[in-house]
Amino acid sequence: MNKYCVIKCYDEKHLPSSDSNFPNISDKYLYGVCLPIISEAENITVVRWGEQTLTVNSKFIVPIPTPKYQVGTLVKFIRLGELRFGRIAEIHWHWKNQSHLYDVIEKGKRLKKRYFEENLVVINK
């Protein structure tokens, strides 16, 4: 089972990228995003964000439980009183509730609303 974390810092200098194609990383895009841990060393944690790998000072890493669903999972949910279908695009951490929130793509568009685990059901193909 993969380990997951969120990065908790407010300064871009603490988020160096190990991928030269990603020069302008900003914590405002990463705040609260659930990231799988690739490797851990003494003071460094390597995480994956989409296709990128990021090397982060371990003091800014907060471990969290593994999400029930993964990015790319097909799900069904109720939106505006109607049964809808979509794919998980990104997973966030809700600090106050200590739970996962899911961004869903429906018909090629990312929905503004985020869903909790209990509001989603996996579609088995």
XYZ file of C-alpha atoms in Angstrom:
125
model
C 0.000 0.000 0.000
C 1.341 3.427 -0.947
C 1.968 6.078 1.669
C 0.445 9.510 1.123
C 1.180 12.984 2.414
C 0.395 16.642 2.016
C 2.965 19.419 1.866
C 2.436 22.079 4.481
C 4.534 25.156 3.839
C 4.016 28.682 2.637
C 7.241 29.419 0.820
C 8.172 28.361 -2.713
C 11.852 27.949 -1.841
C 10.969 24.831 0.163
C 9.503 23.128 -2.893
C 12.396 22.438 -5.268
C 11.537 20.264 -8.217
C 13.609 17.284 -9.251
C 12.249 17.724 -12.774
C 13.818 20.533 -14.794
C 10.619 20.836 -16.867
C 8.817 22.190 -13.824
C 10.614 25.442 -12.954
C 7.839 27.531 -11.383
C 6.282 25.351 -8.717
C 4.189 27.211 -6.179
C 2.771 25.907 -2.925
C -0.557 27.610 -3.714
C -1.158 24.861 -6.282
C -0.020 22.101 -3.922
C -1.637 23.220 -0.674
C -3.777 20.351 0.592
C -3.160 18.099 -2.428
C -2.725 14.427 -1.462
C 0.553 13.201 -2.917
C 1.892 9.637 -3.060
C 5.321 9.236 -1.475
C 7.880 7.704 -3.842
C 10.806 7.575 -1.427
C 12.001 8.930 1.894
C 15.526 9.667 3.074
C 16.848 11.349 6.213
C 15.627 14.906 5.500
C 14.172 14.523 2.019
C 10.893 13.102 0.765
C 10.225 12.502 -2.927
C 6.563 12.720 -3.947
C 4.663 12.430 -7.218
C 2.352 15.173 -8.477
C 0.794 14.117 -11.764
C 3.702 13.276 -14.050
C 6.194 15.294 -11.986
C 8.380 14.197 -9.096
C 9.111 16.709 -6.365
C 11.880 16.609 -3.780
C 10.714 18.241 -0.557
C 12.311 18.888 2.820
C 10.747 16.262 5.120
C 9.889 18.822 7.792
C 7.131 20.102 5.470
C 5.608 16.647 4.905
C 2.472 15.679 6.833
C 1.549 11.979 6.530
C -2.132 11.247 5.899
C -4.198 8.060 5.480
C -4.271 6.420 2.056
C -7.284 7.665 0.054
C -10.077 5.168 -0.595
C -10.101 6.087 -4.308
C -7.216 6.870 -6.659
C -6.813 9.463 -9.411
C -8.404 8.114 -12.591
C -11.050 6.006 -10.811
C -14.489 6.035 -12.468
C -17.197 7.043 -9.994
C -20.890 7.822 -9.808
C -22.382 10.516 -7.597
C -25.462 12.670 -7.108
C -25.219 16.248 -8.368
C -28.171 18.624 -8.387
C -30.491 15.704 -7.570
C -29.341 13.712 -10.591
C -27.140 10.607 -10.897
C -23.882 11.591 -12.642
C -20.681 9.827 -13.706
C -17.111 11.048 -13.742
C -13.449 10.334 -13.132
C -11.376 11.418 -10.121
C -8.961 14.152 -11.231
C -7.226 15.112 -7.978
C -7.410 14.331 -4.270
C -7.222 16.972 -1.541
C -6.964 16.843 2.245
C -9.610 18.612 4.322
C -7.608 19.835 7.324
C -10.536 20.576 9.624
C -12.439 17.321 8.974
C -9.276 15.220 8.577
C -10.695 13.549 5.462
C -10.156 13.310 1.717
C -11.921 15.501 -0.839
C -12.087 14.508 -4.494
C -12.069 16.672 -7.620
C -14.126 15.010 -10.350
C -14.078 15.457 -14.123
C -17.441 15.037 -15.819
C -17.747 15.130 -19.623
C -14.227 16.558 -19.897
C -14.793 19.402 -17.408
C -13.535 19.609 -13.834
C -16.450 20.248 -11.493
C -16.191 23.143 -9.046
C -17.692 21.064 -6.240
C -15.433 18.632 -4.375
C -16.815 15.366 -3.055
C -16.158 13.421 0.148
C -15.557 9.650 -0.028
C -19.046 8.867 1.241
C -20.565 10.788 -1.712
C -18.806 8.688 -4.369
C -19.305 5.092 -5.529
C -16.800 3.263 -7.751
C -18.051 2.075 -11.120
C -16.747 -1.438 -11.786
C -16.220 -2.176 -15.453
